[in-house]
PDB file of C-alpha atoms and ligand atoms in Angstrom:
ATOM      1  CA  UNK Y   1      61.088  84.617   5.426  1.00 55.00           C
ATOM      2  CA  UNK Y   2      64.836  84.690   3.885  1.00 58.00           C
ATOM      3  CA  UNK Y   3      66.344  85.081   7.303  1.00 64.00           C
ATOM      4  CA  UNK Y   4      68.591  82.524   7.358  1.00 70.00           C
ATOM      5  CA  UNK Y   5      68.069  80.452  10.856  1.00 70.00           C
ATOM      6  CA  UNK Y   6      70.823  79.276  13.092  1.00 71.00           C
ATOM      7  CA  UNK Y   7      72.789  76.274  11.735  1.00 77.00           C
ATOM      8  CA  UNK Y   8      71.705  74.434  14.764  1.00 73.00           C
ATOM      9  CA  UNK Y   9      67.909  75.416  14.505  1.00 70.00           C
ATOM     10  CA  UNK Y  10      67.192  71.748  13.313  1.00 71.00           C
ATOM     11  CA  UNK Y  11      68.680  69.928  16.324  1.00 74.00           C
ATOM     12  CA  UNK Y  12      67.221  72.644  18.403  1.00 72.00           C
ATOM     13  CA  UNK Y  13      63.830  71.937  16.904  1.00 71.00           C
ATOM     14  CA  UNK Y  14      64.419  67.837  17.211  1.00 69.00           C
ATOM     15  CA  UNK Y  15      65.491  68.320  21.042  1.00 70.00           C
ATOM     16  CA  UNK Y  16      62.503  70.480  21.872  1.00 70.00           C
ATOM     17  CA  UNK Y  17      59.924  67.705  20.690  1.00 69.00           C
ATOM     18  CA  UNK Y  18      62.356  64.822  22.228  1.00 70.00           C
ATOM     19  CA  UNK Y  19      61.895  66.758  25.322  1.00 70.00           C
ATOM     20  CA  UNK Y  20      57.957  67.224  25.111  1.00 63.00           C
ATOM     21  CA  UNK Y  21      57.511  63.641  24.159  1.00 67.00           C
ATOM     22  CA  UNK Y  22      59.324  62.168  26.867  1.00 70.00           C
ATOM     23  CA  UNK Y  23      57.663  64.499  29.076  1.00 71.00           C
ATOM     24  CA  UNK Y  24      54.154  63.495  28.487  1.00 65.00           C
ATOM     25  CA  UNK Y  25      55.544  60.085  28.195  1.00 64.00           C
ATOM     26  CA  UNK Y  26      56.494  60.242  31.641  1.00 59.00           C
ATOM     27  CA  UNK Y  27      53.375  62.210  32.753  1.00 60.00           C
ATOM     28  CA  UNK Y  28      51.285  59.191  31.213  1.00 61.00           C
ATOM     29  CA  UNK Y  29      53.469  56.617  32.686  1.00 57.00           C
ATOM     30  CA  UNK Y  30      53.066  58.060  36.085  1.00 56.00           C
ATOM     31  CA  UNK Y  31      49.460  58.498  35.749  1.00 48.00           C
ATOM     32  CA  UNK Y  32      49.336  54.967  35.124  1.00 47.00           C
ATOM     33  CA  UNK Y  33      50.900  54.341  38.632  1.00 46.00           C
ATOM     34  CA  UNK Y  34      48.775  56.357  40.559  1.00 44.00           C
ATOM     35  CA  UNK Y  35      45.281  55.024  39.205  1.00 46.00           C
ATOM     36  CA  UNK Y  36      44.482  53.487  42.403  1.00 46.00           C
ATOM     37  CA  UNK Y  37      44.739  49.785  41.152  1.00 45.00           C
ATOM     38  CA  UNK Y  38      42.235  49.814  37.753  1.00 45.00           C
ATOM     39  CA  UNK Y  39      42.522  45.957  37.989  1.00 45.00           C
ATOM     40  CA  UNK Y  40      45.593  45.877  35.935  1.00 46.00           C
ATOM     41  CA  UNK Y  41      44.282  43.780  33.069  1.00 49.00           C
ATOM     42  CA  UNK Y  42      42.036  46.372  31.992  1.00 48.00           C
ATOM     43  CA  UNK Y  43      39.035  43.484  31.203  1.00 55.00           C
ATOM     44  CA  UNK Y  44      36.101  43.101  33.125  1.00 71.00           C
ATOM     45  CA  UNK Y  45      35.587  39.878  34.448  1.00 79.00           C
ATOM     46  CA  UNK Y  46      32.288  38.165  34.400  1.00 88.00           C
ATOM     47  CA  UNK Y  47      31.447  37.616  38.302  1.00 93.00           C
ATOM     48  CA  UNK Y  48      28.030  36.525  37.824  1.00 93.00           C
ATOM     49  CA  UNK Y  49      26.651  33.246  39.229  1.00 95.00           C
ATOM     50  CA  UNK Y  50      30.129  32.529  40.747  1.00 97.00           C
ATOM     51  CA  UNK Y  51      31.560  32.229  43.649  1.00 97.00           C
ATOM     52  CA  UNK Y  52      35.104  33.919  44.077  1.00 97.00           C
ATOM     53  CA  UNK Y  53      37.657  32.752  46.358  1.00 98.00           C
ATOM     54  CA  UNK Y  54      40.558  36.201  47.079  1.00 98.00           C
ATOM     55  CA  UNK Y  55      43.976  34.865  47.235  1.00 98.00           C
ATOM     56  CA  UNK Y  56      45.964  37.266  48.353  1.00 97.00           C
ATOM     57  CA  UNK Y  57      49.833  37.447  46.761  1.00 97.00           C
ATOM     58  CA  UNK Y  58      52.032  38.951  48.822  1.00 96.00           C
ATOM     59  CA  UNK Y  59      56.263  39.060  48.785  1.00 95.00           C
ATOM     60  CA  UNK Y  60      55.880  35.706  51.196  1.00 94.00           C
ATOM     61  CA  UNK Y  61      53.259  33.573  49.478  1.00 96.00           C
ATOM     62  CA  UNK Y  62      49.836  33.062  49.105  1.00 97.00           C
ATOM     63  CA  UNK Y  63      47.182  34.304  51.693  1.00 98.00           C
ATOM     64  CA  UNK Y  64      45.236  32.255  52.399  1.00 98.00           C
ATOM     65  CA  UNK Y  65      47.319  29.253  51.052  1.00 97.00           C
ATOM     66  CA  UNK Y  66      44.371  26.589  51.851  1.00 98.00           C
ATOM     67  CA  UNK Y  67      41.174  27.021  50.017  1.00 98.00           C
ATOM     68  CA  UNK Y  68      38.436  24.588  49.404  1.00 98.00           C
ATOM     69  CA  UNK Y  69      36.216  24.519  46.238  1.00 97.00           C
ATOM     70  CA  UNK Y  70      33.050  23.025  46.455  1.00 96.00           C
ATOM     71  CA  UNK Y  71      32.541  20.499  43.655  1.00 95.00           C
ATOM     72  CA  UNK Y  72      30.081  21.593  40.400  1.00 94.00           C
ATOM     73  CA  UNK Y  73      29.605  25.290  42.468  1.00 96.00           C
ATOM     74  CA  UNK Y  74      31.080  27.411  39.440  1.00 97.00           C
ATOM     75  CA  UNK Y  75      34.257  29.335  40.734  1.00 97.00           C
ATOM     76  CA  UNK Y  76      36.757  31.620  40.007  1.00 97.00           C
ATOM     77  CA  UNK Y  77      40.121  31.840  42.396  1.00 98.00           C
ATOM     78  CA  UNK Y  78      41.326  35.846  42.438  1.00 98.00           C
ATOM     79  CA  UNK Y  79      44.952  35.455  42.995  1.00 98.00           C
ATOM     80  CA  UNK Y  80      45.148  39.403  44.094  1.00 97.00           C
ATOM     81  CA  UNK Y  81      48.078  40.993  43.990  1.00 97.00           C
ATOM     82  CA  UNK Y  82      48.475  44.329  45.415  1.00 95.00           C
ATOM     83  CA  UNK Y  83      52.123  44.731  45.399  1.00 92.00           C
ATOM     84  CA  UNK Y  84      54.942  44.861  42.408  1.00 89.00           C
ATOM     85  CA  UNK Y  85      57.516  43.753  45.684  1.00 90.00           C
ATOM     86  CA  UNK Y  86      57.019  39.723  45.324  1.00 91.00           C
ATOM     87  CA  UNK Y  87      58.656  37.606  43.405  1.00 92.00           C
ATOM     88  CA  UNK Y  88      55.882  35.549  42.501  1.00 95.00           C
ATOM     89  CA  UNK Y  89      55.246  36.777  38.917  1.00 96.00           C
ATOM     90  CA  UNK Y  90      52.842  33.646  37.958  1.00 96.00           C
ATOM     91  CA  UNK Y  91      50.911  30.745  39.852  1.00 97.00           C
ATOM     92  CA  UNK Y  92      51.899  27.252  38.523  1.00 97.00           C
ATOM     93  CA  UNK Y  93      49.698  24.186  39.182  1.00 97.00           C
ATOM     94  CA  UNK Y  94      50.704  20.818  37.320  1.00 97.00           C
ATOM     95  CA  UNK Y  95      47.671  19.268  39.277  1.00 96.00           C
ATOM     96  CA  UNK Y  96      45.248  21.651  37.841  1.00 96.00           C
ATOM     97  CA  UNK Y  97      47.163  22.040  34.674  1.00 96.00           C
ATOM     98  CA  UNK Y  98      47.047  25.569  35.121  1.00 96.00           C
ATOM     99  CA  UNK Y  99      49.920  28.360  34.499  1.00 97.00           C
ATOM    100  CA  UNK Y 100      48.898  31.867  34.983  1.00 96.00           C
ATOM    101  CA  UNK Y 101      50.722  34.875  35.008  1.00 97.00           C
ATOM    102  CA  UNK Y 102      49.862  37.315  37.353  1.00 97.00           C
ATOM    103  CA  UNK Y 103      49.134  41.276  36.736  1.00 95.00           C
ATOM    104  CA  UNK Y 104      48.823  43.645  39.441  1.00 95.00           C
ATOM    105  CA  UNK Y 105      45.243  43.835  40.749  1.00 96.00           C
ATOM    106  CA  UNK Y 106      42.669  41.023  39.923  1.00 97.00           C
ATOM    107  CA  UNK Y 107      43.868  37.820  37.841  1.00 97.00           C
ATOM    108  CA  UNK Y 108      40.550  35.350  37.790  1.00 97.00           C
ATOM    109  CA  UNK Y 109      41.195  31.589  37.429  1.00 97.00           C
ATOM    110  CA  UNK Y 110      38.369  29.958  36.451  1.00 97.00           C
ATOM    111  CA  UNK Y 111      37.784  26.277  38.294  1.00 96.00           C
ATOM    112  CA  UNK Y 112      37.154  23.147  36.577  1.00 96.00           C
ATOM    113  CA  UNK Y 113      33.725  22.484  37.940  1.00 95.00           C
ATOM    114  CA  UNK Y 114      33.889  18.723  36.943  1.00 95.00           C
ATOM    115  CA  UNK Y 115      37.423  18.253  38.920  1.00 96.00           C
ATOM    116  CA  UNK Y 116      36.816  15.192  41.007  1.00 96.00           C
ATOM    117  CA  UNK Y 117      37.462  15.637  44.928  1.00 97.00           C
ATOM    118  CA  UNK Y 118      40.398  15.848  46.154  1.00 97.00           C
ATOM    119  CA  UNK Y 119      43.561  17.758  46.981  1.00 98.00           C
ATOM    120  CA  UNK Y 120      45.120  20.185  44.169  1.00 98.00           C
ATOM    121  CA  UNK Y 121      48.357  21.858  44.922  1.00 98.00           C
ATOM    122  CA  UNK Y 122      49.903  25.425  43.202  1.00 98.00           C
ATOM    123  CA  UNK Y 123      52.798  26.787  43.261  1.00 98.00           C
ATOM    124  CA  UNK Y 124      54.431  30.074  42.240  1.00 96.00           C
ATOM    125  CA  UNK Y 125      56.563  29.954  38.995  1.00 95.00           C
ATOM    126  CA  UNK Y 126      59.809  29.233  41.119  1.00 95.00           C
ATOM    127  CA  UNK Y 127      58.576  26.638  43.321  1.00 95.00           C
ATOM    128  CA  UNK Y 128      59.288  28.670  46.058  1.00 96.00           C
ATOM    129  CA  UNK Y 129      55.753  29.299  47.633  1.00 97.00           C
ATOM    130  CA  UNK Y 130      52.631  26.963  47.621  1.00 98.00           C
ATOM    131  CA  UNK Y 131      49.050  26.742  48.287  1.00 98.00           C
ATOM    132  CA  UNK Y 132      46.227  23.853  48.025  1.00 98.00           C
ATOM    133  CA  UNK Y 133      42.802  24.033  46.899  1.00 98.00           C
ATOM    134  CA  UNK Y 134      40.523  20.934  48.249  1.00 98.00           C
ATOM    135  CA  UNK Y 135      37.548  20.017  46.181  1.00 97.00           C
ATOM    136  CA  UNK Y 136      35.105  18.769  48.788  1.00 96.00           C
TER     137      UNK Y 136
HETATM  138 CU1   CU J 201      59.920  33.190  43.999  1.00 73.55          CU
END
């Protein structure tokens, strides 16, 4: 009990639970990464009674970048992204009045379903890629 420890028992002590806690840290971190894609956002969405138009985002833009909506039908746009290699961090739409940043996996954007007809255009947050949704 008197034994006298090592002066340099305390920082011995402190680097040994540094060392644990940025292993499971890490461990978590990577665990996170491997979940085959959990939907990102964690949330479930409510699907039911819509109809959901997948836009893919991908490192060159949207896939498909035409989509048409049909007026009063509830829906919900899934800008999918399955990659972190795009710039397109967030979909931008003055026309819709819509800014939406994206997560990896599912990001839902609920349409207006009393938009008039017509021709809506988005674009990603640095006008670089765009898309159009027609309300018919
Ligand atoms: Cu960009």
């Amino acid at each position: 009990m008197n034994k006298k420890l090592p002066k340099w028992w305390p920082f011995a002590a402190i680097g040994l639970v540094a060392v644990i806690i940025l292993a499971g840290a890490l461990f978590m971190f990577s665990g996170k990464e491997i979940m085959p894609s959990a939907g990102g956002s964690g949330q479930a969405e409510e699907l039911e009674g819509y109809e959901v138009i997948t836009i893919q985002v991908k490192s060159d833009g949207f896939y498909p970048d035409q989509i048409e909506v049909k007026q009063g039908v509830p829906t919900k746009i899934n800008f999918r992204k399955d990659t972190s290699l795009t710039c397109i961090t967030d979909v931008v739409s003055k026309d819709l009045d819509m800014l939406k940043y994206l997560e990896k996996g599912d990001n839902y954007y609920t349409v207006d379903t009393t938009l008039d007809p017509g021709s809506y255009s988005f674009n990603c947050g640095m006008y670089m890629y765009y898309g159009n949704i027609t309300v018919i």
